[in-house]
Amino acid sequence: MKTKQSRRHQPKRMKSPHAISTNRFIHRKILTRLFLGWLFLSVTVGGSISWLEIKRAEQLVHALALKESAIFSGESAHTLEQLDIQATEHLRQLAEQLVSQHFLIVELYDRNKQLKLEAVRQGQEFVEQFIDQYRHQFPKADGVTHDLHFIHGQLWLVTLVPLLGEHDSPMGYFEGVYQVDPETFATLKQNLIRMLAFVTLGIFFTSLLMYPIVLALNRGVIRLSGELLQGNLELMNVLGCAIAERDSETNHHNYRVTYYALRLGEAIGLPEENMRDLIAGAFLHDVGKIGIRDPILLKPEKLTADEFEVMKTHVALGVEILNKSHWLTGARDVVEFHHEKYDGSGYLQGLKAEAIPLNARIFAISDVFDALTSQRPYKDAWSAVDAIAKLIKEGGSHFDPQLVTIFAKIAPRLHQEVNDLGESQLEAMLQGLVGEHFLNTAFKARKARYEVARTSA
């Protein structure tokens, strides 16, 4: 009863740290994305509003410039290329009138874009010097140009419009420099700040309202994904155990050989994606035996040459079965190539050395080691020391010599850890290890990408 109770509570203890870490990661990721979304929308909308307000101010000044420049156009227009003293004085009076009312600077240019007359409000000469650093572009006959400048904390708008003669023929250009008065500028800033604050707060509270919704949806997706993955793992386990039962073996073999392969993969630093494929392949390495007839599969004596040829077809049958499931295709390397030998004398394809997929080379060592150290009706169990010596002897012929060397260092400890465990204990231990590689991998990958992105930022 104590054993059952401890097994029942063991998964909860294992899952708790992961669940806490996952929840923290999810909360942080959602909050970060909502904050970035809020910041992006605030900057985008705020920038758009600022641009619209500035354009509105420019349009007001443009309308004023068109209205004021009308006194230089139409019937009162002068040929700016040929101004006499009287015409020049007349135009200067008109320009100074505008300077005293709205504009700080008024300039008139002829059709050749040569400056013919300039009027500057007294005390504002520094504005002219500053504006001259940013020379204007002359518009087409039917166009206008606008320039916006901030000088000593004040807003200055420069507009340039064409002057038209009596028959709408181009006579020259009028340029006016207009200062937005402090009162209007303050009002403009207040309106802009008020609108930006309203938009920012609106987006902020919308993001806060979205947070629990996004969190709930994300939790639902994670829960369903976890349940689906757990279901796939259970089916993989059930299928592997069913094959082992049909082959007159206990589930001990499937669990132990998967454990050995998993630990060897970890010892060589096998990437997580390859590790998951290795685990699936270890569980399903003999899945093709489900299609082998009982007289051959269960024959206690040595198989004849013809029977052995039939037995070898379980590899192709296994591959055919895996191809029906996209989720299981990663196990194909082990299923298809675990009977290949390092010197090329294996089957089905006779691959040699590193042409044999790495997962298959790892599993071949684990499979033979467990077979040697297990009790069978036709043989006694070998000691771990003798089994390791056998593996080392066949390194370079049957097995990858480098992998054998690594496995030889960890095999005694691994054998001691699992040799005396019962089937239920093996299953519980392996479920925890498999869960670390399958159930936590997506979380770890997302977390790693998040940490890299945050560090880069």
Short mmCIF file of C-alpha atoms in Angstrom, two decimals:
data_model
loop_
_atom_site.label_atom_id
_atom_site.label_comp_id
_atom_site.label_asym_id
_atom_site.label_seq_id
_atom_site.Cartn_x
_atom_site.Cartn_y
_atom_site.Cartn_z
CA MET A 1 0.00 0.00 0.00
CA LYS A 2 2.87 2.37 0.79
CA THR A 3 4.42 1.69 -2.59
CA LYS A 4 1.21 2.53 -4.41
CA GLN A 5 0.76 5.69 -2.38
CA SER A 6 4.29 6.88 -3.07
CA ARG A 7 3.87 6.17 -6.78
CA ARG A 8 0.61 8.04 -6.83
CA HIS A 9 2.13 11.15 -5.26
CA GLN A 10 5.44 11.04 -7.09
CA PRO A 11 4.23 12.64 -10.35
CA LYS A 12 2.75 15.56 -8.42
CA ARG A 13 6.10 16.34 -6.78
CA MET A 14 7.84 16.11 -10.15
CA LYS A 15 5.35 18.29 -11.95
CA SER A 16 5.10 21.00 -9.33
CA PRO A 17 8.39 22.83 -10.04
CA HIS A 18 7.79 22.58 -13.77
CA ALA A 19 4.22 23.84 -13.40
CA ILE A 20 5.38 26.79 -11.29
CA SER A 21 8.19 27.62 -13.72
CA THR A 22 5.86 27.26 -16.70
CA ASN A 23 3.24 29.54 -15.15
CA ARG A 24 5.84 32.17 -14.35
CA PHE A 25 7.23 31.99 -17.87
CA ILE A 26 3.76 32.23 -19.42
CA HIS A 27 2.80 35.20 -17.23
CA ARG A 28 6.02 36.99 -18.07
CA LYS A 29 5.77 36.26 -21.78
CA ILE A 30 2.15 37.41 -22.05
CA LEU A 31 2.82 40.57 -20.03
CA THR A 32 5.88 41.32 -22.15
CA ARG A 33 3.98 40.92 -25.40
CA LEU A 34 1.05 42.98 -24.15
CA PHE A 35 3.45 45.70 -23.00
CA LEU A 36 5.23 45.71 -26.37
CA GLY A 37 1.85 45.82 -28.12
CA TRP A 38 0.74 48.70 -25.90
CA LEU A 39 4.01 50.54 -26.51
CA PHE A 40 3.82 50.00 -30.27
CA LEU A 41 0.20 51.14 -30.51
CA SER A 42 0.83 54.12 -28.23
CA VAL A 43 3.80 55.27 -30.29
CA THR A 44 2.05 54.58 -33.59
CA VAL A 45 -1.27 56.20 -32.68
CA GLY A 46 0.45 59.01 -30.76
CA GLY A 47 2.78 59.69 -33.66
CA SER A 48 -0.15 59.71 -36.08
CA ILE A 49 -2.07 62.16 -33.92
CA SER A 50 0.99 64.41 -33.58
CA TRP A 51 1.51 64.31 -37.35
CA LEU A 52 -2.14 65.18 -37.98
CA GLU A 53 -2.06 68.08 -35.53
CA ILE A 54 1.10 69.47 -37.12
CA LYS A 55 -0.41 69.08 -40.57
CA ARG A 56 -3.50 70.89 -39.37
CA ALA A 57 -1.34 73.78 -38.16
CA GLU A 58 0.51 73.80 -41.47
CA GLN A 59 -2.77 73.96 -43.36
CA LEU A 60 -3.90 76.92 -41.28
CA VAL A 61 -0.68 78.78 -42.05
CA HIS A 62 -0.93 77.78 -45.68
CA ALA A 63 -4.44 79.18 -45.90
CA LEU A 64 -3.21 82.36 -44.25
CA ALA A 65 -0.30 82.60 -46.69
CA LEU A 66 -2.61 82.14 -49.68
CA LYS A 67 -4.91 84.83 -48.36
CA GLU A 68 -2.15 87.32 -47.59
CA SER A 69 -0.19 86.62 -50.77
CA ALA A 70 -3.27 87.46 -52.81
CA ILE A 71 -2.41 91.15 -52.46
CA PHE A 72 0.65 90.48 -54.63
CA SER A 73 -1.30 88.55 -57.27
CA GLY A 74 -4.01 89.22 -59.76
CA GLU A 75 -4.48 92.75 -61.02
CA SER A 76 -2.03 94.17 -58.49
CA ALA A 77 0.74 91.82 -59.60
CA HIS A 78 4.05 93.32 -60.74
CA THR A 79 6.61 91.91 -63.07
CA LEU A 80 9.19 91.07 -60.44
CA GLU A 81 12.02 90.85 -62.98
CA GLN A 82 11.56 94.53 -63.92
CA LEU A 83 10.70 96.52 -60.79
CA ASP A 84 11.08 100.28 -60.79
CA ILE A 85 11.49 102.36 -57.66
CA GLN A 86 7.79 103.05 -57.30
CA ALA A 87 6.79 99.39 -57.71
CA THR A 88 9.49 98.26 -55.29
CA GLU A 89 8.31 100.74 -52.67
CA HIS A 90 4.72 99.64 -53.13
CA LEU A 91 5.61 96.00 -52.67
CA ARG A 92 7.77 96.82 -49.64
CA GLN A 93 4.85 98.58 -47.97
CA LEU A 94 2.63 95.58 -48.57
CA ALA A 95 5.28 93.21 -47.22
CA GLU A 96 5.86 95.32 -44.09
CA GLN A 97 2.12 95.39 -43.53
CA LEU A 98 2.08 91.58 -43.47
CA VAL A 99 5.15 91.50 -41.23
CA SER A 100 3.44 93.77 -38.73
CA GLN A 101 0.35 91.58 -38.60
CA HIS A 102 1.04 87.85 -38.98
CA PHE A 103 4.39 87.00 -40.53
CA LEU A 104 7.86 87.55 -39.10
CA ILE A 105 9.52 87.39 -42.49
CA VAL A 106 8.14 87.96 -45.98
CA GLU A 107 10.20 87.37 -49.12
CA LEU A 108 9.33 87.78 -52.80
CA TYR A 109 11.09 85.88 -55.59
CA ASP A 110 10.77 86.30 -59.34
CA ARG A 111 10.05 83.51 -61.80
CA ASN A 112 13.77 82.71 -61.92
CA LYS A 113 13.73 82.16 -58.14
CA GLN A 114 15.87 85.21 -57.48
CA LEU A 115 15.17 87.14 -54.27
CA LYS A 116 13.70 90.55 -55.16
CA LEU A 117 12.37 91.86 -51.83
CA GLU A 118 12.54 90.97 -48.15
CA ALA A 119 10.84 92.34 -45.03
CA VAL A 120 11.77 91.20 -41.51
CA ARG A 121 10.01 92.11 -38.27
CA GLN A 122 12.30 94.13 -36.06
CA GLY A 123 14.22 91.97 -33.56
CA GLN A 124 13.62 88.71 -35.45
CA GLU A 125 16.74 88.74 -37.60
CA PHE A 126 18.07 85.60 -35.85
CA VAL A 127 15.09 83.68 -37.23
CA GLU A 128 16.10 84.59 -40.75
CA GLN A 129 19.65 83.42 -40.11
CA PHE A 130 18.38 80.11 -38.76
CA ILE A 131 15.88 79.56 -41.58
CA ASP A 132 18.59 80.24 -44.16
CA GLN A 133 20.36 77.10 -42.97
CA TYR A 134 17.45 75.05 -44.32
CA ARG A 135 16.83 76.39 -47.77
CA HIS A 136 13.40 75.84 -49.18
CA GLN A 137 12.41 74.01 -52.32
CA PHE A 138 10.42 76.02 -54.79
CA PRO A 139 7.04 74.53 -55.68
CA LYS A 140 5.58 74.00 -59.10
CA ALA A 141 3.30 76.65 -60.53
CA ASP A 142 0.23 75.09 -58.91
CA GLY A 143 1.91 73.74 -55.76
CA VAL A 144 3.09 74.84 -52.33
CA THR A 145 5.79 73.81 -49.85
CA HIS A 146 5.74 73.69 -46.07
CA ASP A 147 8.64 73.55 -43.62
CA LEU A 148 8.32 73.17 -39.86
CA HIS A 149 11.05 74.34 -37.46
CA PHE A 150 11.50 74.51 -33.70
CA ILE A 151 13.64 77.48 -32.69
CA HIS A 152 14.33 78.20 -29.01
CA GLY A 153 11.29 76.20 -27.93
CA GLN A 154 8.95 77.94 -30.38
CA LEU A 155 7.17 76.60 -33.44
CA TRP A 156 7.91 78.25 -36.77
CA LEU A 157 6.20 77.44 -40.03
CA VAL A 158 7.65 78.43 -43.40
CA THR A 159 5.33 78.31 -46.40
CA LEU A 160 6.12 79.15 -50.00
CA VAL A 161 3.34 79.70 -52.60
CA PRO A 162 3.42 80.78 -56.25
CA LEU A 163 2.28 84.27 -57.26
CA LEU A 164 -0.05 84.38 -60.25
CA GLY A 165 -0.58 87.22 -62.65
CA GLU A 166 -3.76 88.61 -64.14
CA HIS A 167 -4.33 85.59 -66.35
CA ASP A 168 -3.09 83.07 -63.76
CA SER A 169 0.35 83.17 -65.30
CA PRO A 170 3.24 82.57 -62.85
CA MET A 171 4.84 85.83 -61.73
CA GLY A 172 7.07 84.64 -58.89
CA TYR A 173 6.91 83.26 -55.36
CA PHE A 174 5.80 84.45 -51.95
CA GLU A 175 7.52 83.07 -48.83
CA GLY A 176 6.22 83.73 -45.35
CA VAL A 177 7.72 82.72 -42.01
CA TYR A 178 5.02 82.43 -39.39
CA GLN A 179 5.49 81.98 -35.65
CA VAL A 180 2.73 80.14 -33.84
CA ASP A 181 1.98 82.45 -30.94
CA PRO A 182 2.79 81.11 -27.44
CA GLU A 183 -0.87 80.89 -26.48
CA THR A 184 -1.80 78.87 -29.55
CA PHE A 185 1.33 76.76 -29.21
CA ALA A 186 0.55 76.01 -25.55
CA THR A 187 -3.02 75.08 -26.46
CA LEU A 188 -1.74 72.87 -29.26
CA LYS A 189 0.64 71.11 -26.85
CA GLN A 190 -2.06 70.68 -24.21
CA ASN A 191 -4.50 69.24 -26.73
CA LEU A 192 -1.82 66.94 -28.07
CA ILE A 193 -0.76 65.75 -24.60
CA ARG A 194 -4.38 65.28 -23.55
CA MET A 195 -5.15 63.25 -26.64
CA LEU A 196 -1.99 61.17 -26.33
CA ALA A 197 -2.74 60.48 -22.67
CA PHE A 198 -6.29 59.47 -23.53
CA VAL A 199 -5.12 57.13 -26.30
CA THR A 200 -2.29 55.67 -24.18
CA LEU A 201 -4.55 55.01 -21.20
CA GLY A 202 -7.24 53.56 -23.47
CA ILE A 203 -4.77 51.13 -25.01
CA PHE A 204 -3.31 50.36 -21.56
CA PHE A 205 -6.67 49.44 -20.01
CA THR A 206 -7.57 47.45 -23.12
CA SER A 207 -4.35 45.48 -22.69
CA LEU A 208 -5.18 44.86 -19.03
CA LEU A 209 -8.60 43.55 -19.99
CA MET A 210 -7.03 41.32 -22.63
CA TYR A 211 -4.47 39.83 -20.22
CA PRO A 212 -6.76 37.37 -18.37
CA ILE A 213 -8.43 36.41 -21.65
CA VAL A 214 -5.12 35.69 -23.39
CA LEU A 215 -3.83 33.89 -20.29
CA ALA A 216 -6.92 31.67 -20.12
CA LEU A 217 -6.74 30.84 -23.83
CA ASN A 218 -3.02 30.12 -23.59
CA ARG A 219 -3.52 27.85 -20.60
CA GLY A 220 -6.23 26.00 -22.48
CA VAL A 221 -3.99 25.47 -25.49
CA ILE A 222 -1.10 24.30 -23.30
CA ARG A 223 -3.37 21.94 -21.37
CA LEU A 224 -4.80 20.43 -24.54
CA SER A 225 -1.34 20.15 -26.11
CA GLY A 226 -0.01 18.47 -22.98
CA GLU A 227 -2.94 16.05 -22.86
CA LEU A 228 -2.50 15.21 -26.54
CA LEU A 229 1.23 14.64 -26.11
CA GLN A 230 0.65 12.57 -22.98
CA GLY A 231 -1.89 10.49 -24.86
CA ASN A 232 0.58 9.90 -27.70
CA LEU A 233 3.27 8.85 -25.22
CA GLU A 234 0.89 6.43 -23.52
CA LEU A 235 -0.12 4.91 -26.86
CA MET A 236 3.54 4.57 -27.81
CA ASN A 237 4.21 2.82 -24.52
CA VAL A 238 1.20 0.54 -24.89
CA LEU A 239 2.16 -0.42 -28.44
CA GLY A 240 5.76 -1.15 -27.46
CA CYS A 241 4.68 -3.27 -24.49
CA ALA A 242 2.12 -5.17 -26.59
CA ILE A 243 4.84 -6.10 -29.08
CA ALA A 244 7.13 -7.19 -26.26
CA GLU A 245 4.37 -9.40 -24.83
CA ARG A 246 3.77 -11.00 -28.23
CA ASP A 247 7.47 -11.69 -28.61
CA SER A 248 7.42 -13.66 -25.33
CA GLU A 249 9.43 -10.95 -23.60
CA THR A 250 8.45 -8.94 -20.54
CA ASN A 251 8.02 -5.18 -20.57
CA HIS A 252 11.24 -5.03 -18.56
CA HIS A 253 13.24 -5.24 -21.78
CA ASN A 254 11.46 -2.30 -23.41
CA TYR A 255 11.86 -0.13 -20.33
CA ARG A 256 15.49 -1.02 -19.65
CA VAL A 257 16.68 -0.69 -23.23
CA THR A 258 14.95 2.70 -23.49
CA TYR A 259 16.59 3.79 -20.25
CA TYR A 260 20.05 2.72 -21.42
CA ALA A 261 19.62 4.46 -24.78
CA LEU A 262 18.28 7.62 -23.13
CA ARG A 263 21.21 7.83 -20.72
CA LEU A 264 23.77 7.19 -23.48
CA GLY A 265 22.15 9.91 -25.56
CA GLU A 266 22.42 12.32 -22.63
CA ALA A 267 26.06 11.32 -22.08
CA ILE A 268 27.03 12.37 -25.62
CA GLY A 269 24.94 15.56 -25.52
CA LEU A 270 22.34 14.44 -28.05
CA PRO A 271 20.08 17.36 -29.06
CA GLU A 272 16.56 17.30 -27.59
CA GLU A 273 14.84 16.65 -30.92
CA ASN A 274 17.10 13.65 -31.58
CA MET A 275 16.58 12.51 -28.00
CA ARG A 276 12.82 12.38 -28.44
CA ASP A 277 13.24 10.38 -31.64
CA LEU A 278 15.63 8.02 -29.84
CA ILE A 279 13.12 7.40 -27.03
CA ALA A 280 10.28 6.76 -29.47
CA GLY A 281 12.50 4.45 -31.52
CA ALA A 282 13.56 2.52 -28.41
CA PHE A 283 9.95 1.90 -27.43
CA LEU A 284 8.98 0.85 -30.96
CA HIS A 285 12.19 -0.75 -32.24
CA ASP A 286 10.50 -4.10 -32.95
CA VAL A 287 7.08 -2.77 -33.94
CA GLY A 288 7.32 -4.66 -37.25
CA LYS A 289 7.25 -8.01 -35.41
CA ILE A 290 3.52 -7.55 -35.10
CA GLY A 291 3.37 -8.75 -38.71
CA ILE A 292 5.55 -11.84 -38.26
CA ARG A 293 3.71 -15.17 -38.01
CA ASP A 294 3.75 -16.93 -34.63
CA PRO A 295 5.51 -20.14 -35.81
CA ILE A 296 8.55 -18.03 -36.69
CA LEU A 297 8.26 -15.28 -34.07
CA LEU A 298 7.73 -17.72 -31.16
CA LYS A 299 9.97 -20.56 -32.35
CA PRO A 300 12.21 -21.60 -29.40
CA GLU A 301 14.88 -23.17 -31.59
CA LYS A 302 17.29 -21.43 -33.91
CA LEU A 303 15.64 -20.14 -37.08
CA THR A 304 16.47 -21.68 -40.44
CA ALA A 305 17.97 -19.50 -43.16
CA ASP A 306 14.56 -19.08 -44.82
CA GLU A 307 12.87 -18.34 -41.51
CA PHE A 308 15.52 -15.77 -40.67
CA GLU A 309 14.89 -14.03 -43.99
CA VAL A 310 11.23 -13.81 -43.05
CA MET A 311 12.17 -12.51 -39.60
CA LYS A 312 14.28 -9.76 -41.14
CA THR A 313 11.20 -8.39 -42.88
CA HIS A 314 10.00 -7.04 -39.52
CA VAL A 315 12.26 -4.04 -40.17
CA ALA A 316 10.46 -3.08 -43.39
CA LEU A 317 7.10 -3.80 -41.76
CA GLY A 318 8.04 -1.50 -38.86
CA VAL A 319 8.94 1.32 -41.23
CA GLU A 320 5.64 0.85 -43.07
CA ILE A 321 3.73 1.09 -39.79
CA LEU A 322 5.59 4.25 -38.69
CA ASN A 323 4.92 5.96 -42.01
CA LYS A 324 1.23 5.95 -41.18
CA SER A 325 1.83 8.36 -38.30
CA HIS A 326 3.58 11.70 -38.74
CA TRP A 327 4.21 11.88 -34.98
CA LEU A 328 6.12 8.58 -35.02
CA THR A 329 8.27 9.13 -38.10
CA GLY A 330 11.12 10.33 -35.88
CA ALA A 331 11.46 6.75 -34.55
CA ARG A 332 12.26 5.48 -38.05
CA ASP A 333 16.06 5.67 -37.72
CA VAL A 334 16.06 3.21 -34.82
CA VAL A 335 13.39 0.92 -36.25
CA GLU A 336 14.94 0.73 -39.72
CA PHE A 337 18.65 0.63 -38.91
CA HIS A 338 19.17 -0.89 -35.46
CA HIS A 339 20.20 -4.23 -37.02
CA GLU A 340 22.93 -2.60 -39.14
CA LYS A 341 26.52 -3.23 -38.03
CA TYR A 342 29.43 -0.84 -37.96
CA ASP A 343 31.46 -2.93 -40.43
CA GLY A 344 28.56 -3.18 -42.91
CA SER A 345 27.63 -6.82 -42.22
CA GLY A 346 24.18 -6.02 -40.80
CA TYR A 347 20.79 -5.80 -42.47
CA LEU A 348 18.68 -4.59 -44.24
CA GLN A 349 20.89 -2.18 -46.21
CA GLY A 350 24.36 -3.15 -45.06
CA LEU A 351 25.29 0.39 -44.03
CA LYS A 352 28.73 1.04 -42.57
CA ALA A 353 30.16 3.28 -39.86
CA GLU A 354 28.62 6.77 -39.69
CA ALA A 355 26.34 6.06 -42.63
CA ILE A 356 24.24 4.35 -39.96
CA PRO A 357 22.10 7.02 -38.24
CA LEU A 358 23.42 8.02 -34.81
CA ASN A 359 20.22 7.03 -32.98
CA ALA A 360 20.43 3.53 -34.46
CA ARG A 361 24.07 3.17 -33.37
CA ILE A 362 23.15 4.28 -29.85
CA PHE A 363 20.23 1.90 -29.62
CA ALA A 364 22.16 -1.09 -30.98
CA ILE A 365 24.56 -0.88 -28.03
CA SER A 366 21.73 -0.52 -25.52
CA ASP A 367 19.73 -3.37 -27.05
CA VAL A 368 22.59 -5.88 -27.05
CA PHE A 369 23.73 -4.89 -23.56
CA ASP A 370 20.27 -5.55 -22.14
CA ALA A 371 19.96 -8.80 -24.07
CA LEU A 372 23.27 -10.01 -22.65
CA THR A 373 22.50 -9.03 -19.06
CA SER A 374 18.94 -10.44 -19.10
CA GLN A 375 17.78 -13.93 -18.19
CA ARG A 376 16.34 -15.88 -21.14
CA PRO A 377 14.94 -19.42 -21.38
CA TYR A 378 17.91 -20.39 -23.54
CA LYS A 379 20.65 -18.56 -21.56
CA ASP A 380 21.67 -17.17 -18.19
CA ALA A 381 22.14 -13.46 -17.56
CA TRP A 382 25.66 -12.15 -18.07
CA SER A 383 27.30 -9.87 -15.53
CA ALA A 384 27.60 -6.21 -16.46
CA VAL A 385 31.38 -6.58 -16.59
CA ASP A 386 31.24 -9.48 -19.06
CA ALA A 387 28.62 -7.75 -21.19
CA ILE A 388 30.72 -4.58 -21.37
CA ALA A 389 33.79 -6.62 -22.34
CA LYS A 390 31.75 -8.17 -25.16
CA LEU A 391 30.65 -4.75 -26.41
CA ILE A 392 34.21 -3.41 -26.34
CA LYS A 393 35.44 -6.48 -28.21
CA GLU A 394 32.90 -5.91 -30.98
CA GLY A 395 33.57 -2.15 -31.13
CA GLY A 396 34.47 -1.36 -34.74
CA SER A 397 32.77 -4.49 -36.07
CA HIS A 398 29.26 -4.56 -34.65
CA PHE A 399 29.21 -1.27 -32.74
CA ASP A 400 30.45 2.30 -33.02
CA PRO A 401 33.73 2.14 -31.04
CA GLN A 402 33.49 5.70 -29.72
CA LEU A 403 29.94 5.16 -28.43
CA VAL A 404 30.97 1.85 -26.86
CA THR A 405 33.80 3.60 -24.98
CA ILE A 406 31.39 6.17 -23.56
CA PHE A 407 28.76 3.58 -22.71
CA ALA A 408 31.32 1.35 -20.97
CA LYS A 409 31.96 4.15 -18.45
CA ILE A 410 28.31 4.56 -17.45
CA ALA A 411 26.93 1.05 -18.01
CA PRO A 412 27.82 -0.45 -14.58
CA ARG A 413 25.98 2.34 -12.78
CA LEU A 414 22.98 2.17 -15.14
CA HIS A 415 22.76 -1.60 -14.79
CA GLN A 416 22.83 -1.30 -11.00
CA GLU A 417 20.07 1.33 -11.06
CA VAL A 418 17.57 -0.77 -13.02
CA ASN A 419 18.57 -4.40 -12.63
CA ASP A 420 16.56 -5.10 -9.48
CA LEU A 421 13.55 -2.89 -10.25
CA GLY A 422 10.15 -4.38 -10.91
CA GLU A 423 8.07 -3.57 -13.96
CA SER A 424 5.95 -0.92 -12.22
CA GLN A 425 9.04 0.75 -10.75
CA LEU A 426 10.75 0.81 -14.14
CA GLU A 427 7.65 2.27 -15.73
CA ALA A 428 7.33 5.03 -13.12
CA MET A 429 10.99 5.98 -13.35
CA LEU A 430 10.97 6.01 -17.15
CA GLN A 431 7.77 8.05 -17.33
CA GLY A 432 9.46 10.81 -15.34
CA LEU A 433 12.52 10.83 -17.59
CA VAL A 434 10.51 10.68 -20.80
CA GLY A 435 8.30 13.50 -19.54
CA GLU A 436 11.36 15.69 -19.05
CA HIS A 437 12.33 15.27 -22.70
CA PHE A 438 8.86 15.33 -24.26
CA LEU A 439 6.55 17.34 -22.03
CA ASN A 440 9.06 20.00 -20.97
CA THR A 441 10.93 20.40 -24.25
CA ALA A 442 8.49 22.80 -25.93
CA PHE A 443 8.43 24.91 -22.77
CA LYS A 444 12.23 24.90 -22.57
CA ALA A 445 12.55 25.86 -26.23
CA ARG A 446 10.11 28.76 -25.89
CA LYS A 447 11.87 29.90 -22.73
CA ALA A 448 15.29 29.71 -24.39
CA ARG A 449 14.08 31.75 -27.38
CA TYR A 450 12.55 34.29 -25.00
CA GLU A 451 15.79 34.60 -23.00
CA VAL A 452 17.85 35.03 -26.17
CA ALA A 453 15.48 37.70 -27.48
CA ARG A 454 15.51 39.52 -24.13
CA THR A 455 19.32 39.40 -23.92
CA SER A 456 19.62 40.70 -27.48
CA ALA A 457 17.22 43.53 -26.76
#
